[in-house]
Amino acid sequence: IGAIAGTVAPLITALVFYLYNIRQFKSIGNFIEELFRMNILSELISLFLVPNLLVFFFFIWRNRNEAAKGVILATLFFGLIMIIFKFM
């Protein structure tokens, strides 16, 4: 459950960011293309991971340590993606 929450939270954050900037981008594909062109995709992914802190601490405070480990796993997965995009 932690890995799912750790994956969904950044995706929801990215969706909110897209919806906030929807006037600038005509489609999600255009949005991603523009992020590649401006070379800020890895920086945005790191910002999209901030809500994972809240999810992680929520699980820690509830003594759901295995779920907290899942959030860390999902965060590491996004970190790997971020590194790949950084050096593309």
Coordinates of C-alpha atoms in Angstrom, one line a residue:
I1 CA 0.0 0.0 0.0
G2 CA 2.9 2.3 0.7
A3 CA 4.4 1.9 -2.8
I4 CA 1.0 2.6 -4.4
A5 CA 0.6 5.8 -2.2
G6 CA 4.2 6.8 -3.0
T7 CA 3.5 6.5 -6.7
V8 CA 0.1 8.1 -6.8
A9 CA 1.0 11.2 -4.7
P10 CA 3.6 12.6 -7.2
L11 CA 1.3 11.7 -10.1
I12 CA -1.6 13.7 -8.5
T13 CA 0.8 16.6 -7.9
A14 CA 1.9 16.5 -11.5
L15 CA -1.8 16.5 -12.6
V16 CA -2.5 19.5 -10.4
F17 CA 0.5 21.3 -11.8
Y18 CA -0.7 20.5 -15.4
L19 CA -4.2 21.7 -14.6
Y20 CA -2.9 24.9 -13.1
N21 CA -0.9 25.6 -16.3
I22 CA -3.5 24.2 -18.8
R23 CA -3.8 27.4 -20.7
Q24 CA -0.1 27.2 -21.7
F25 CA -0.3 23.6 -22.9
K26 CA -2.8 22.2 -25.3
S27 CA -2.4 18.6 -24.3
I28 CA -0.4 16.4 -21.9
G29 CA 1.9 15.5 -24.7
N30 CA 2.6 19.1 -25.4
F31 CA 3.2 19.7 -21.7
I32 CA 5.8 16.9 -21.5
E33 CA 7.4 18.1 -24.8
E34 CA 7.7 21.6 -23.4
L35 CA 9.3 20.3 -20.2
F36 CA 11.8 18.4 -22.2
R37 CA 12.6 21.4 -24.4
M38 CA 13.1 23.7 -21.3
N39 CA 15.2 20.9 -19.7
I40 CA 13.4 21.1 -16.4
L41 CA 11.7 17.8 -16.2
S42 CA 14.1 16.3 -13.6
E43 CA 13.7 19.4 -11.4
L44 CA 9.9 19.2 -11.6
I45 CA 9.9 15.5 -10.8
S46 CA 11.9 16.3 -7.6
L47 CA 9.2 18.9 -6.7
F48 CA 6.5 16.4 -7.4
L49 CA 8.0 14.1 -4.8
V50 CA 7.5 16.6 -2.0
P51 CA 4.1 15.2 -1.1
N52 CA 5.8 11.8 -0.5
L53 CA 7.2 13.3 2.6
L54 CA 3.7 13.8 4.0
V55 CA 2.7 10.3 3.0
F56 CA 5.9 8.8 4.5
F57 CA 5.3 10.7 7.8
F58 CA 1.7 9.7 7.9
F59 CA 2.6 6.0 7.7
I60 CA 5.4 6.5 10.3
W61 CA 3.0 8.3 12.8
R62 CA 0.5 5.4 12.3
N63 CA 3.3 2.8 13.0
R64 CA 2.8 1.4 9.5
N65 CA 6.6 0.9 8.9
E66 CA 6.2 -1.5 6.0
A67 CA 4.0 1.0 4.2
A68 CA 6.6 3.7 4.9
K69 CA 9.2 1.5 3.3
G70 CA 7.0 1.3 0.2
V71 CA 6.9 5.0 0.0
I72 CA 10.7 5.1 0.1
L73 CA 10.8 2.5 -2.6
A74 CA 8.5 4.5 -4.8
T75 CA 10.6 7.7 -4.1
L76 CA 13.8 5.9 -5.1
F77 CA 12.1 4.7 -8.3
F78 CA 11.1 8.3 -9.2
G79 CA 14.7 9.4 -8.2
L80 CA 16.1 6.9 -10.8
I81 CA 13.7 8.3 -13.4
M82 CA 14.8 11.8 -12.5
I83 CA 18.5 10.9 -12.9
I84 CA 17.8 9.3 -16.3
F85 CA 16.0 12.4 -17.5
K86 CA 18.8 14.6 -16.1
F87 CA 21.5 13.0 -18.2
M88 CA 19.4 12.5 -21.4

